[in-house]
mmCIF file of C-alpha atoms in Angstrom:
data_model
loop_
_atom_site.group_PDB
_atom_site.id
_atom_site.type_symbol
_atom_site.label_atom_id
_atom_site.label_comp_id
_atom_site.label_asym_id
_atom_site.label_seq_id
_atom_site.Cartn_x
_atom_site.Cartn_y
_atom_site.Cartn_z
ATOM 1 C CA ARG A 1 29.805 -63.720 9.011
ATOM 2 C CA TYR A 2 29.114 -63.560 12.711
ATOM 3 C CA GLY A 3 26.120 -65.830 13.174
ATOM 4 C CA ASP A 4 23.352 -64.320 11.082
ATOM 5 C CA LYS A 5 25.205 -61.036 10.599
ATOM 6 C CA THR A 6 27.209 -60.558 7.410
ATOM 7 C CA ALA A 7 30.106 -58.283 8.304
ATOM 8 C CA LEU A 8 31.777 -58.349 4.880
ATOM 9 C CA ASN A 9 30.055 -59.286 1.651
ATOM 10 C CA LYS A 10 31.767 -59.905 -1.710
ATOM 11 C CA VAL A 11 34.717 -57.653 -0.926
ATOM 12 C CA GLN A 12 37.259 -57.967 -3.726
ATOM 13 C CA PHE A 13 40.379 -55.866 -4.239
ATOM 14 C CA SER A 14 44.079 -56.050 -4.927
ATOM 15 C CA LEU A 15 46.833 -53.739 -3.735
ATOM 16 C CA GLU A 16 50.054 -52.799 -5.462
ATOM 17 C CA LYS A 17 53.244 -51.586 -3.858
ATOM 18 C CA GLY A 18 53.355 -47.829 -3.673
ATOM 19 C CA ALA A 19 51.641 -45.005 -1.837
ATOM 20 C CA PRO A 20 49.674 -45.557 1.385
ATOM 21 C CA VAL A 21 46.186 -46.994 0.979
ATOM 22 C CA ALA A 22 43.150 -45.610 2.813
ATOM 23 C CA LEU A 23 40.493 -47.991 4.115
ATOM 24 C CA LEU A 24 37.505 -45.750 4.760
ATOM 25 C CA GLY A 25 33.998 -46.230 6.031
ATOM 26 C CA PRO A 26 31.653 -45.346 8.894
ATOM 27 C CA ASN A 27 31.868 -47.111 12.243
ATOM 28 C CA GLY A 28 30.590 -50.665 11.865
ATOM 29 C CA ALA A 29 31.352 -50.792 8.137
ATOM 30 C CA GLY A 30 33.662 -53.798 8.514
ATOM 31 C CA LYS A 31 37.096 -52.144 8.553
ATOM 32 C CA THR A 32 38.343 -53.852 11.714
ATOM 33 C CA THR A 33 36.937 -57.193 10.561
ATOM 34 C CA LEU A 34 38.861 -56.816 7.294
ATOM 35 C CA PHE A 35 42.070 -56.033 9.208
ATOM 36 C CA SER A 36 41.482 -59.074 11.418
ATOM 37 C CA LEU A 37 41.072 -61.259 8.339
ATOM 38 C CA LEU A 38 44.242 -59.914 6.730
ATOM 39 C CA CYS A 39 46.181 -60.580 9.941
ATOM 40 C CA GLY A 40 44.832 -64.113 10.254
ATOM 41 C CA TYR A 41 43.162 -63.383 13.602
ATOM 42 C CA ILE A 42 39.902 -64.747 12.199
ATOM 43 C CA GLN A 43 39.089 -66.891 9.171
ATOM 44 C CA PRO A 44 36.710 -65.897 6.358
ATOM 45 C CA SER A 45 33.395 -67.747 6.145
ATOM 46 C CA SER A 46 34.124 -68.100 2.426
ATOM 47 C CA GLY A 47 36.506 -66.674 -0.138
ATOM 48 C CA LYS A 48 40.273 -66.442 -0.386
ATOM 49 C CA ILE A 49 42.916 -63.985 0.808
ATOM 50 C CA SER A 50 46.526 -63.842 -0.359
ATOM 51 C CA ILE A 51 49.144 -61.518 1.101
ATOM 52 C CA LEU A 52 52.603 -61.466 -0.451
ATOM 53 C CA GLY A 53 51.719 -64.828 -1.957
ATOM 54 C CA HIS A 54 50.627 -66.463 1.291
ATOM 55 C CA ALA A 55 47.438 -67.027 3.259
ATOM 56 C CA PRO A 56 46.958 -64.811 6.336
ATOM 57 C CA GLY A 57 48.536 -66.323 9.433
ATOM 58 C CA ASN A 58 51.116 -68.268 7.414
ATOM 59 C CA SER A 59 54.486 -68.395 9.154
ATOM 60 C CA ALA A 60 56.071 -67.055 5.944
ATOM 61 C CA LEU A 61 54.466 -63.683 6.752
ATOM 62 C CA PHE A 62 56.082 -63.475 10.186
ATOM 63 C CA GLY A 63 57.984 -60.191 10.297
ATOM 64 C CA ARG A 64 56.673 -59.109 6.879
ATOM 65 C CA LEU A 65 53.188 -58.021 7.956
ATOM 66 C CA SER A 66 52.365 -55.881 10.977
ATOM 67 C CA ALA A 67 49.173 -54.392 12.389
ATOM 68 C CA LEU A 68 48.336 -51.835 15.056
ATOM 69 C CA PRO A 69 44.828 -52.178 16.549
ATOM 70 C CA GLN A 70 42.959 -48.990 17.375
ATOM 71 C CA ASP A 71 42.925 -49.786 21.107
ATOM 72 C CA ALA A 72 46.576 -50.897 21.391
ATOM 73 C CA GLN A 73 47.955 -50.105 24.837
ATOM 74 C CA LEU A 74 51.382 -49.885 26.419
ATOM 75 C CA ASP A 75 52.136 -51.637 29.698
ATOM 76 C CA PRO A 76 52.311 -48.894 32.350
ATOM 77 C CA ARG A 77 54.893 -50.799 34.403
ATOM 78 C CA PHE A 78 57.766 -50.755 31.919
ATOM 79 C CA THR A 79 59.686 -48.137 29.976
ATOM 80 C CA ILE A 80 59.138 -47.723 26.251
ATOM 81 C CA ALA A 81 62.573 -49.223 25.537
ATOM 82 C CA MET A 82 61.929 -52.302 27.695
ATOM 83 C CA GLN A 83 58.623 -52.978 25.967
ATOM 84 C CA LEU A 84 59.925 -52.557 22.429
ATOM 85 C CA ASN A 85 63.006 -54.643 23.238
ATOM 86 C CA PHE A 86 60.686 -57.383 24.498
ATOM 87 C CA TYR A 87 58.582 -57.373 21.325
ATOM 88 C CA ALA A 88 61.704 -57.353 19.172
ATOM 89 C CA ARG A 89 63.009 -60.393 21.053
ATOM 90 C CA LEU A 90 59.680 -62.128 20.382
ATOM 91 C CA GLN A 91 60.462 -61.662 16.692
ATOM 92 C CA GLY A 92 63.637 -63.657 17.189
ATOM 93 C CA MET A 93 66.159 -60.827 17.471
ATOM 94 C CA SER A 94 69.180 -61.087 19.741
ATOM 95 C CA ASN A 95 69.251 -58.704 22.697
ATOM 96 C CA LYS A 96 71.834 -56.541 20.923
ATOM 97 C CA LEU A 97 69.825 -56.372 17.703
ATOM 98 C CA ALA A 98 66.589 -55.757 19.627
ATOM 99 C CA LYS A 99 68.102 -52.703 21.324
ATOM 100 C CA LYS A 100 69.397 -51.426 17.994
ATOM 101 C CA ASP A 101 66.044 -51.879 16.291
ATOM 102 C CA THR A 102 64.220 -50.257 19.201
ATOM 103 C CA ALA A 103 66.418 -47.183 18.825
ATOM 104 C CA ARG A 104 65.799 -47.210 15.060
ATOM 105 C CA VAL A 105 61.996 -47.289 15.224
ATOM 106 C CA LEU A 106 61.812 -44.703 18.020
ATOM 107 C CA ASP A 107 63.923 -42.409 15.870
ATOM 108 C CA MET A 108 61.503 -43.026 12.986
ATOM 109 C CA VAL A 109 58.602 -41.711 15.062
ATOM 110 C CA GLY A 110 60.556 -38.898 16.718
ATOM 111 C CA LEU A 111 60.714 -40.431 20.196
ATOM 112 C CA SER A 112 64.428 -41.056 20.684
ATOM 113 C CA ASP A 113 64.377 -38.905 23.819
ATOM 114 C CA ALA A 114 61.566 -41.022 25.311
ATOM 115 C CA LEU A 115 63.565 -44.248 25.296
ATOM 116 C CA ASN A 116 63.573 -44.634 29.070
ATOM 117 C CA SER A 117 60.220 -43.004 29.783
ATOM 118 C CA LEU A 118 57.199 -44.750 31.241
ATOM 119 C CA PRO A 119 53.963 -44.526 29.234
ATOM 120 C CA SER A 120 52.435 -42.335 31.955
ATOM 121 C CA GLU A 121 55.152 -39.753 31.314
ATOM 122 C CA LEU A 122 54.128 -39.380 27.666
ATOM 123 C CA SER A 123 51.260 -37.453 26.115
ATOM 124 C CA HIS A 124 48.464 -39.334 24.336
ATOM 125 C CA GLY A 125 49.967 -38.487 20.966
ATOM 126 C CA MET A 126 53.424 -39.668 22.023
ATOM 127 C CA ARG A 127 51.994 -42.956 23.279
ATOM 128 C CA LYS A 128 50.308 -43.437 19.914
ATOM 129 C CA ARG A 129 53.630 -42.854 18.166
ATOM 130 C CA ALA A 130 55.291 -45.368 20.487
ATOM 131 C CA THR A 131 52.755 -48.030 19.491
ATOM 132 C CA ILE A 132 53.398 -47.214 15.829
ATOM 133 C CA ALA A 133 57.103 -47.709 16.543
ATOM 134 C CA GLN A 134 56.241 -51.155 17.873
ATOM 135 C CA ALA A 135 54.447 -51.945 14.611
ATOM 136 C CA LEU A 136 57.590 -50.955 12.677
ATOM 137 C CA LEU A 137 59.934 -53.321 14.526
ATOM 138 C CA GLY A 138 61.713 -55.708 12.188
ATOM 139 C CA SER A 139 61.069 -53.591 9.074
ATOM 140 C CA PRO A 140 57.803 -55.210 7.915
ATOM 141 C CA GLU A 141 56.785 -54.739 4.278
ATOM 142 C CA ILE A 142 53.124 -54.059 5.086
ATOM 143 C CA VAL A 143 51.891 -52.135 8.145
ATOM 144 C CA MET A 144 48.178 -51.781 8.880
ATOM 145 C CA LEU A 145 47.143 -48.949 11.191
ATOM 146 C CA ASP A 146 43.577 -49.079 12.498
ATOM 147 C CA GLU A 147 42.256 -45.561 13.222
ATOM 148 C CA ALA A 148 45.784 -44.323 13.923
ATOM 149 C CA THR A 149 44.699 -40.707 14.422
ATOM 150 C CA ALA A 150 41.459 -41.358 16.337
ATOM 151 C CA GLY A 151 41.184 -39.227 19.473
ATOM 152 C CA LEU A 152 44.234 -37.121 18.645
ATOM 153 C CA ASP A 153 44.252 -33.349 18.426
ATOM 154 C CA PRO A 154 45.039 -31.855 14.978
ATOM 155 C CA ALA A 155 48.730 -31.313 15.749
ATOM 156 C CA ASN A 156 49.314 -34.909 16.832
ATOM 157 C CA ALA A 157 47.241 -36.229 13.922
ATOM 158 C CA ARG A 158 49.513 -34.289 11.545
ATOM 159 C CA GLU A 159 52.557 -35.856 13.179
ATOM 160 C CA ILE A 160 51.167 -39.357 12.577
ATOM 161 C CA ARG A 161 50.433 -38.534 8.937
ATOM 162 C CA ALA A 162 53.943 -37.086 8.569
ATOM 163 C CA ILE A 163 55.466 -40.341 9.881
ATOM 164 C CA VAL A 164 53.508 -42.350 7.333
ATOM 165 C CA SER A 165 54.361 -39.981 4.491
ATOM 166 C CA GLU A 166 58.053 -39.938 5.343
ATOM 167 C CA HIS A 167 58.426 -43.710 5.363
ATOM 168 C CA ALA A 168 55.900 -44.659 2.667
ATOM 169 C CA SER A 169 58.659 -45.447 0.161
ATOM 170 C CA ASP A 170 59.951 -48.243 2.421
ATOM 171 C CA VAL A 171 56.721 -49.507 4.002
ATOM 172 C CA ASN A 172 53.323 -50.201 2.461
ATOM 173 C CA PHE A 173 50.856 -48.611 4.882
ATOM 174 C CA ILE A 174 47.152 -49.434 4.967
ATOM 175 C CA LEU A 175 45.314 -46.923 7.148
ATOM 176 C CA SER A 176 41.734 -47.261 8.277
ATOM 177 C CA SER A 177 39.593 -44.285 9.224
ATOM 178 C CA HIS A 178 36.018 -43.063 9.139
ATOM 179 C CA ASP A 179 37.182 -39.614 8.021
ATOM 180 C CA LEU A 180 38.228 -39.117 4.387
ATOM 181 C CA SER A 181 39.683 -35.670 5.104
ATOM 182 C CA GLU A 182 42.224 -37.328 7.430
ATOM 183 C CA LEU A 183 43.730 -39.391 4.624
ATOM 184 C CA GLU A 184 42.848 -37.873 1.264
ATOM 185 C CA ARG A 185 46.081 -35.861 1.043
ATOM 186 C CA LEU A 186 48.155 -38.820 2.166
ATOM 187 C CA CYS A 187 46.775 -41.787 0.221
ATOM 188 C CA ASP A 188 46.511 -42.209 -3.544
ATOM 189 C CA GLN A 189 44.312 -45.283 -3.293
ATOM 190 C CA VAL A 190 41.030 -45.517 -1.395
ATOM 191 C CA LEU A 191 38.940 -48.529 -0.423
ATOM 192 C CA TYR A 192 35.521 -47.432 0.804
ATOM 193 C CA LEU A 193 33.504 -49.890 2.886
ATOM 194 C CA ASP A 194 29.846 -49.392 3.715
ATOM 195 C CA ASN A 195 27.695 -52.017 5.430
ATOM 196 C CA GLY A 196 30.314 -54.652 4.678
ATOM 197 C CA GLN A 197 30.500 -53.946 0.954
ATOM 198 C CA LEU A 198 33.249 -52.319 -1.077
ATOM 199 C CA LYS A 199 31.638 -49.273 -2.651
ATOM 200 C CA GLN A 200 34.701 -47.678 -4.218
ATOM 201 C CA HIS A 201 38.224 -48.572 -5.167
ATOM 202 C CA GLN A 202 39.485 -45.168 -6.134
ATOM 203 C CA THR A 203 42.759 -43.527 -7.020
ATOM 204 C CA LEU A 204 42.787 -39.988 -5.675
ATOM 205 C CA GLY A 205 45.921 -38.987 -7.535
ATOM 206 C CA ASN A 206 44.150 -38.755 -10.886
ATOM 207 C CA ASN A 207 40.589 -38.703 -9.479
ATOM 208 C CA ASP A 208 39.629 -41.744 -11.550
ATOM 209 C CA SER A 209 37.523 -44.392 -9.875
ATOM 210 C CA ALA A 210 38.313 -48.010 -10.656
ATOM 211 C CA GLY A 211 34.854 -49.084 -9.485
ATOM 212 C CA PHE A 212 34.276 -52.603 -8.260
ATOM 213 C CA LEU A 213 37.091 -55.127 -8.555
#
């Protein structure tokens, strides 16, 4: 709750390892609030959350859970490599390992050639892929992407979906969007939020709805 406003109400669900999960709902449905709760940025007014056996924000989740906010920005003053190296060092990596992991994640998102580029030298879609690379540093088990394809043209949106699809066997992705068509071919499981309530918990693969959990 935010004051008198209830942002999420009786939301209950569990996730299993497997295909990417879609978190869908119109703007203002509570998707970003749910991501913030899962990351431990804010605390629930009531209820309980467990991720990989731990409460959000627990130090045991450091490096195992990653999130990319919708409005994530790159620092215009530094190259992509310098920024990713910095964030890798913040995770406790040595300088040598940070450089190696930076090269690894940029290769994952198809930006190996942009290693020494400034953000201003990249297209909007390439900058989005660079921020996704940042979220993949350290090989987290769960990666949450908030509106990862928002504002992208169809070609760049397809590239983002291709990245998720290609690496879904190694990373559990949770992707938020207000557009089902963006994710229905990518995600087997759908959580649909509307006015702070979970309306559906559906598996698209067999078209069977699990209803409320």
